[in-house]
Every structure is written in structure tokens, then in C-alpha cells.
Coordinates of C-alpha atoms in Angstrom, one line a residue:
M1 CA -22.2 -73.5 55.3
I2 CA -24.2 -70.8 53.5
R3 CA -27.1 -72.3 51.7
N4 CA -28.2 -71.3 48.1
Q5 CA -24.6 -70.4 46.9
W6 CA -22.3 -71.8 44.2
Y7 CA -19.4 -73.2 46.1
A8 CA -16.1 -73.9 44.1
I9 CA -15.1 -77.4 44.9
L10 CA -12.3 -78.6 42.9
P11 CA -10.4 -78.2 39.4
S12 CA -12.6 -79.5 36.5
R13 CA -9.5 -81.1 35.1
L14 CA -9.9 -83.8 37.9
L15 CA -13.2 -85.0 36.6
R16 CA -12.0 -87.1 33.5
P17 CA -14.3 -88.5 31.0
G18 CA -15.3 -92.1 31.7
K19 CA -14.2 -91.9 35.4
L20 CA -16.0 -91.7 38.6
L21 CA -14.6 -89.2 41.0
A22 CA -15.4 -89.5 44.7
V23 CA -15.0 -86.4 46.9
R24 CA -16.2 -85.3 50.2
R25 CA -17.4 -81.7 50.1
L26 CA -19.6 -79.5 52.4
G27 CA -19.8 -82.4 54.7
L28 CA -21.3 -84.7 52.0
D29 CA -19.8 -87.8 50.4
L30 CA -20.3 -87.2 46.6
V31 CA -19.5 -88.9 43.3
L32 CA -19.1 -86.7 40.1
F33 CA -19.0 -88.1 36.7
R34 CA -19.4 -86.8 33.1
N35 CA -22.2 -88.1 30.7
G36 CA -21.5 -88.9 27.3
R37 CA -21.6 -85.4 26.2
G38 CA -19.0 -84.4 28.8
E39 CA -21.5 -82.7 30.9
P40 CA -20.9 -83.1 34.7
G41 CA -23.1 -84.5 37.2
C42 CA -23.0 -84.9 41.1
V43 CA -24.9 -87.3 43.3
V44 CA -24.6 -88.5 46.8
D45 CA -22.3 -91.4 47.0
R46 CA -24.9 -94.0 48.4
C47 CA -27.1 -96.3 46.3
S48 CA -30.7 -95.8 47.4
H49 CA -31.3 -99.6 47.4
R50 CA -28.7 -101.0 49.9
G51 CA -26.4 -98.1 50.6
A52 CA -23.4 -99.1 48.7
A53 CA -20.9 -96.5 47.5
L54 CA -21.6 -95.7 43.9
S55 CA -18.1 -94.5 43.4
A56 CA -16.9 -98.1 43.7
G57 CA -19.0 -98.8 40.5
E58 CA -18.5 -97.7 37.1
L59 CA -19.8 -95.6 34.1
D60 CA -22.4 -97.2 32.0
G61 CA -23.4 -94.9 29.2
D62 CA -24.6 -91.7 30.8
C63 CA -25.1 -93.4 34.1
V64 CA -23.3 -94.5 37.1
R65 CA -23.8 -98.1 37.8
C66 CA -23.8 -99.4 41.2
P67 CA -21.2 -102.0 42.0
F68 CA -23.6 -104.2 44.2
H69 CA -26.7 -104.8 42.0
G70 CA -26.0 -102.9 38.9
I71 CA -28.8 -100.2 39.4
R72 CA -27.9 -97.2 37.2
F73 CA -28.4 -93.5 38.0
D74 CA -27.9 -90.4 35.6
T75 CA -26.3 -87.1 36.3
A76 CA -29.6 -85.9 37.9
G77 CA -29.8 -88.8 40.3
R78 CA -32.7 -90.4 38.4
C79 CA -33.0 -94.3 38.6
R80 CA -32.7 -95.4 35.0
F81 CA -32.6 -99.1 35.3
I82 CA -32.9 -101.9 37.8
P83 CA -31.4 -105.2 36.4
A84 CA -33.1 -107.4 38.9
N85 CA -36.5 -106.2 37.4
G86 CA -35.6 -106.9 33.9
R87 CA -35.6 -104.7 30.8
A88 CA -39.4 -105.2 30.2
D89 CA -40.2 -103.3 33.6
T90 CA -42.1 -100.4 33.0
A91 CA -43.0 -99.2 36.6
D92 CA -42.1 -96.0 38.1
M93 CA -38.5 -96.1 39.4
S94 CA -38.5 -92.5 41.0
R95 CA -38.6 -94.0 44.5
Y96 CA -35.1 -95.3 43.8
N97 CA -33.8 -91.8 42.8
V98 CA -30.7 -90.4 44.8
Q99 CA -29.9 -86.9 45.7
S100 CA -28.3 -84.9 43.1
F101 CA -26.8 -81.6 43.1
A102 CA -26.5 -79.0 40.3
V103 CA -22.8 -78.5 39.1
R104 CA -21.6 -76.0 36.8
E105 CA -18.2 -75.7 35.0
A106 CA -16.5 -72.5 34.6
H107 CA -12.9 -71.0 34.9
G108 CA -11.5 -74.6 35.0
I109 CA -13.4 -75.0 38.2
L110 CA -16.2 -77.3 39.1
Y111 CA -19.1 -75.4 41.2
L112 CA -21.6 -77.0 43.4
W113 CA -25.0 -75.5 44.1
Y114 CA -25.5 -76.1 47.9
G115 CA -29.1 -75.5 48.8
D116 CA -32.5 -75.5 47.0
P117 CA -31.9 -76.9 43.4
A118 CA -34.7 -74.6 42.2
K119 CA -32.8 -71.6 43.1
A120 CA -29.6 -72.5 41.3
E121 CA -29.2 -69.7 39.2
G122 CA -26.7 -66.8 38.5
D123 CA -23.0 -67.0 37.6
P124 CA -20.6 -68.8 40.0
P125 CA -18.1 -66.3 41.7
F126 CA -14.7 -65.6 40.2
F127 CA -12.6 -62.8 39.0
D128 CA -12.7 -63.1 35.2
D129 CA -13.3 -59.5 34.7
R130 CA -9.9 -59.0 36.4
L131 CA -7.9 -61.6 34.3
A132 CA -6.9 -60.3 30.7
P133 CA -6.9 -62.7 27.7
G134 CA -3.8 -64.6 27.5
T135 CA -3.2 -64.7 31.2
V136 CA -1.9 -68.2 32.4
Y137 CA -1.8 -69.9 35.7
S138 CA -0.2 -72.8 37.7
E139 CA -2.1 -74.4 40.6
I140 CA -1.4 -76.3 43.7
A141 CA -3.7 -77.8 46.2
D142 CA -3.2 -78.1 50.0
P143 CA -5.4 -79.6 52.8
W144 CA -5.8 -77.4 56.0
P145 CA -7.5 -79.3 59.1
T146 CA -9.7 -76.4 59.7
H147 CA -13.0 -74.9 58.9
Y148 CA -13.0 -72.9 55.6
S149 CA -14.1 -69.8 57.3
R150 CA -10.8 -69.7 59.2
A151 CA -9.0 -70.0 56.0
I152 CA -10.8 -67.4 54.3
E153 CA -10.3 -64.9 57.3
N154 CA -6.6 -65.4 57.3
Q155 CA -6.5 -63.9 53.7
L156 CA -8.3 -60.9 54.8
D157 CA -6.1 -60.4 57.9
V158 CA -3.6 -57.7 57.6
I159 CA -2.4 -57.7 61.4
H160 CA -0.7 -61.1 61.1
L161 CA 1.8 -60.1 58.2
P162 CA 4.8 -58.9 60.0
F163 CA 4.5 -61.9 62.4
V164 CA 3.6 -65.0 60.4
H165 CA 5.3 -63.7 57.2
H166 CA 8.3 -61.9 58.8
N167 CA 10.8 -63.1 56.4
T168 CA 8.6 -63.2 53.2
I169 CA 5.6 -60.8 52.5
G170 CA 5.7 -59.4 55.9
R171 CA 9.3 -58.1 55.9
G172 CA 10.1 -54.6 57.4
N173 CA 8.6 -54.9 60.9
R174 CA 5.6 -53.0 60.1
T175 CA 3.5 -53.9 63.1
L176 CA 1.5 -50.7 63.3
V177 CA -1.9 -51.2 61.5
N178 CA -3.4 -48.2 59.8
G179 CA -7.1 -48.9 59.2
P180 CA -7.5 -51.1 57.4
R181 CA -10.4 -49.7 55.2
A182 CA -12.7 -52.6 54.2
E183 CA -15.6 -52.1 52.0
F184 CA -18.1 -54.0 49.5
V185 CA -18.0 -53.0 45.8
D186 CA -20.7 -54.7 43.8
G187 CA -20.9 -57.6 46.4
E188 CA -17.2 -58.1 46.6
L189 CA -15.4 -57.4 49.9
R190 CA -12.2 -55.5 49.2
T191 CA -9.3 -54.4 51.6
S192 CA -5.6 -53.6 51.5
A193 CA -2.8 -53.5 54.0
D194 CA -1.6 -50.1 55.1
N195 CA 0.9 -51.1 57.8
D196 CA 3.8 -49.0 59.1
V197 CA 6.7 -49.2 61.4
D198 CA 5.9 -48.3 64.9
R199 CA 7.8 -45.1 65.9
G200 CA 5.1 -44.1 68.5
Q201 CA 2.6 -42.6 66.1
A202 CA -1.1 -43.3 66.5
P203 CA -2.5 -45.5 63.7
R204 CA -4.8 -43.8 61.4
P205 CA -8.6 -44.9 61.6
P206 CA -10.2 -46.8 58.9
Q207 CA -12.3 -43.7 57.8
Q208 CA -9.1 -42.0 57.2
C209 CA -7.5 -44.8 54.9
A210 CA -8.3 -46.1 51.5
V211 CA -8.3 -49.4 49.6
S212 CA -5.4 -49.2 47.4
P213 CA -6.5 -49.6 43.6
D214 CA -3.1 -51.2 42.5
L215 CA -2.5 -53.7 45.6
Y216 CA -5.7 -55.1 47.3
L217 CA -7.4 -58.3 48.5
A218 CA -10.9 -59.3 47.3
F219 CA -13.3 -61.8 48.3
R220 CA -16.5 -63.0 46.7
F221 CA -18.8 -65.2 48.7
P222 CA -19.1 -67.9 49.5
N223 CA -15.2 -69.1 48.8
V224 CA -13.2 -67.4 46.3
W225 CA -10.4 -64.8 46.9
M226 CA -7.9 -62.7 44.9
N227 CA -4.8 -61.0 45.7
H228 CA -4.5 -58.2 43.2
I229 CA -0.5 -57.9 43.1
S230 CA -0.3 -55.9 39.8
D231 CA -2.0 -55.6 36.5
R232 CA 0.0 -58.7 35.4
I233 CA 0.2 -60.8 38.5
R234 CA -2.8 -62.2 40.6
V235 CA -3.1 -64.9 43.1
V236 CA -6.5 -66.7 43.4
I237 CA -7.6 -69.2 46.0
Y238 CA -10.8 -71.1 46.1
F239 CA -11.4 -72.6 49.7
A240 CA -13.1 -76.0 49.1
P241 CA -15.1 -77.0 52.3
V242 CA -14.6 -80.6 53.0
D243 CA -16.6 -80.7 56.2
D244 CA -16.7 -78.6 59.4
E245 CA -13.0 -79.4 60.2
N246 CA -11.4 -79.7 56.8
T247 CA -10.7 -77.4 53.8
I248 CA -8.7 -77.9 50.6
L249 CA -7.0 -74.6 49.5
Y250 CA -6.6 -74.5 45.7
I251 CA -4.1 -71.7 45.1
R252 CA -3.5 -70.3 41.6
F253 CA -0.7 -67.9 40.4
Y254 CA -1.8 -65.9 37.4
C255 CA 0.7 -64.4 35.2
R256 CA 0.9 -62.1 32.3
A257 CA 4.3 -60.4 33.0
T258 CA 5.9 -60.7 29.5
G259 CA 2.9 -61.3 27.1
F260 CA 4.7 -64.4 25.8
R261 CA 2.7 -67.3 26.8
P262 CA 5.5 -70.0 27.2
L263 CA 7.6 -67.6 29.4
D264 CA 4.5 -66.4 31.4
A265 CA 3.7 -70.1 31.9
L266 CA 7.3 -70.7 33.4
V267 CA 7.0 -67.7 35.5
A268 CA 3.7 -69.0 36.8
W269 CA 5.3 -72.6 37.5
F270 CA 7.9 -71.0 39.6
G271 CA 5.3 -68.7 41.2
R272 CA 3.6 -71.6 42.7
F273 CA 6.6 -72.4 44.9
G274 CA 6.4 -68.8 46.4
N275 CA 2.5 -69.4 47.0
R276 CA 3.4 -72.6 48.9
T277 CA 6.1 -70.9 51.0
I278 CA 3.8 -68.2 51.9
E279 CA 0.7 -70.5 52.5
R280 CA 2.5 -73.1 54.8
Q281 CA 3.5 -70.0 57.0
D282 CA -0.4 -69.4 57.2
R283 CA -1.3 -72.8 57.7
R284 CA 1.0 -73.7 60.5
V285 CA -0.9 -71.1 62.6
V286 CA -4.4 -71.2 61.4
I287 CA -4.9 -74.8 62.1
T288 CA -4.3 -74.0 65.7
Q289 CA -7.2 -71.7 66.1
R290 CA -10.0 -72.8 68.2
P291 CA -12.9 -73.1 67.7
K292 CA -12.2 -74.3 64.2
A293 CA -15.2 -72.4 62.6
S294 CA -15.4 -68.8 63.3
S295 CA -18.4 -66.8 64.0
L296 CA -19.7 -63.3 64.6
R297 CA -20.3 -63.6 68.4
G298 CA -17.6 -66.2 69.2
G299 CA -16.3 -64.5 72.0
E300 CA -12.9 -63.3 70.5
K301 CA -11.6 -59.9 71.6
L302 CA -11.1 -58.2 68.1
L303 CA -9.2 -55.4 67.2
T304 CA -9.7 -52.3 65.0
G305 CA -7.4 -53.9 62.5
D306 CA -9.8 -57.0 62.2
G307 CA -12.2 -54.8 60.4
P308 CA -12.1 -56.8 57.2
V309 CA -12.8 -59.9 59.1
I310 CA -15.7 -58.6 61.0
L311 CA -17.1 -57.3 57.8
Y312 CA -16.8 -60.9 56.4
R313 CA -18.3 -62.4 59.5
K314 CA -21.3 -59.9 59.3
R315 CA -22.1 -60.6 55.6
R316 CA -21.7 -64.3 56.1
E317 CA -24.3 -64.2 58.9
E318 CA -26.6 -62.1 56.8
L319 CA -26.5 -64.6 53.9
K320 CA -27.0 -67.5 56.1
E321 CA -30.1 -66.0 57.8
R322 CA -31.4 -64.9 54.3
A323 CA -31.2 -68.2 53.0
L324 CA -33.0 -69.6 56.0
G325 CA -35.8 -67.1 55.4
E326 CA -36.2 -68.0 51.8

């Protein structure tokens, strides 16, 4: 994982008031809950006293109460009350604090800051500048038994289209890959497919290609991707890392095709079935890749057409090294 990043981890609608939510993300067992003001909090799902899962407890005011001995912790992980010591106890309870994580709610997504809490700043990654007011979406979730880097790279890969998606978005047997051009624009990785039918011609090199302004793929670190299909249709995926061998893809179909929200919502609802069909074609192959996590120097024999994947890997390594040096 890349430290000191805002990771999109799950839809915010799943965190309901008055309920505890146990999840595994970034290799950590976590419990999320909202305080009385509806503000989300996240702490490790392990009581500091005797190691019981806090998610098996319940909410008590603004705190999660351990099911074993009733010790209470707030959304910042601070120990607020130890019943065994009584209400008259005025001793410092900070030694019982549990690890907490900064969480932020935006775009209907809960983001978790993975790294130094003191550096939790900036806006979580998303594409709100590319979604006009009134745009509606549907969302599906699918678990993939692979590292999140593999799932992300698949969405930047234009070579696989005529093979994995031969009867859907890759129809036409356009197996020859021109470029592709891949570039960073304001910290966002962008690329687009420029494939052609192989008639014996040489593919054009990346420097002779361009990223299409109308149909392109965009990625914002650490884990949010968008397919810009048209001005009125978008697909967004956030790849929630569960651990080193598992990822949950949350796939959104955004629609503003008619400008009439109820009708657009219906189109978006049907669009999710198309998303699932295409995503399942990818899943069948990607989960077979070994090793499960990709790396810049993993021994794979990459092609010119893998340019976007290579660029992703280089930037990912840069971000990991920068975080270690901070």
C-alpha cells in the first residue's frame, strides 16, 4: 500500500446511524461507526484491554462499547470510560486508547487516511469536476481475490480488449495497438485506446498518438478510476483494498443521458448490468495473474502497449518511496 493517501474504502450508505460496521481494509480489521452528530469514525476492531472485537459490542452515545467488559471508546479511539473502575475514577485512561484512523465522507464514499494522521490533509480523490449537477448513478460491488494493483492495471490495459472482451467492448478484432499515449494531467493518469485491425501495417508509436478528449480512461491515486465514455455517461470504479490478496471493486454507472432524473436513474440501473458483464470478463482472467501484487521490477516481459501500466507502476513506486522518506 502507499502510505499517506486517502483510500476510498466503501460506500458511505453502508455506515448507518446507530450501527457498528466491521470491515477489513488495507490488511486491517476495522470497525466504523457514527457519533451522535453523524460524523464517521474508525478504530481498530480490537479492544486494548483483552483483545475482544469491538464490532461485537454496541454503540453507547458517541462511543463504541466493548462487549467483554463495557469499556468505551470514541471515534478518535480515546478511552472514555472503564466501568470496572467506576464513574468516580479520574485517572488518566490514555494508555487504553485504541488506534484510530482519520475518515472522511465525500461523494457518497468513505475515505480512510492510511499513514501518518498528522499528514491527513487535502481532498480525497474523485472526479466531481467531471460530473455535472443532476447526474445520477447506480452502484454494484464485486470482490476479486487479487491485489488491488492488478485490478487497477486491468482498467489501464488496452491490449486485452479484443481478447477478454471479444463479444462486448472489444468487438471488431482490433488486435493491433497504436501507442497508446499515456500522460499525467494535474496528477491524473490519462490514456485511451487506439487499436486497429491488423492488416500488416506497423503500429504507430506512443509519441505519434494522442489521448482522446472524448473517450478516455483516467486514474487518480491511490485507487479511483473513471471511464469517460461521453459527456453524459461515465463509469467510476474505486478499488477498495481488503488485504494483499483481496480487493472489492465498487463500480458506478453515471448517467445524464436525458436530463430527466427518473429516466436517467432507470438508464443507470440497467447500465449496472452492462458493467457487471464486462467486469466479470475481466475478473475471470485477472484473478489468475501471479504474483497477485504487481511491481515495477517483477520480471514481466512488458510490451510497448503496456505504457499506461508502466507509468502507473512508476508513479506508484515514487509515491511509496516519497512516503517512506517523509
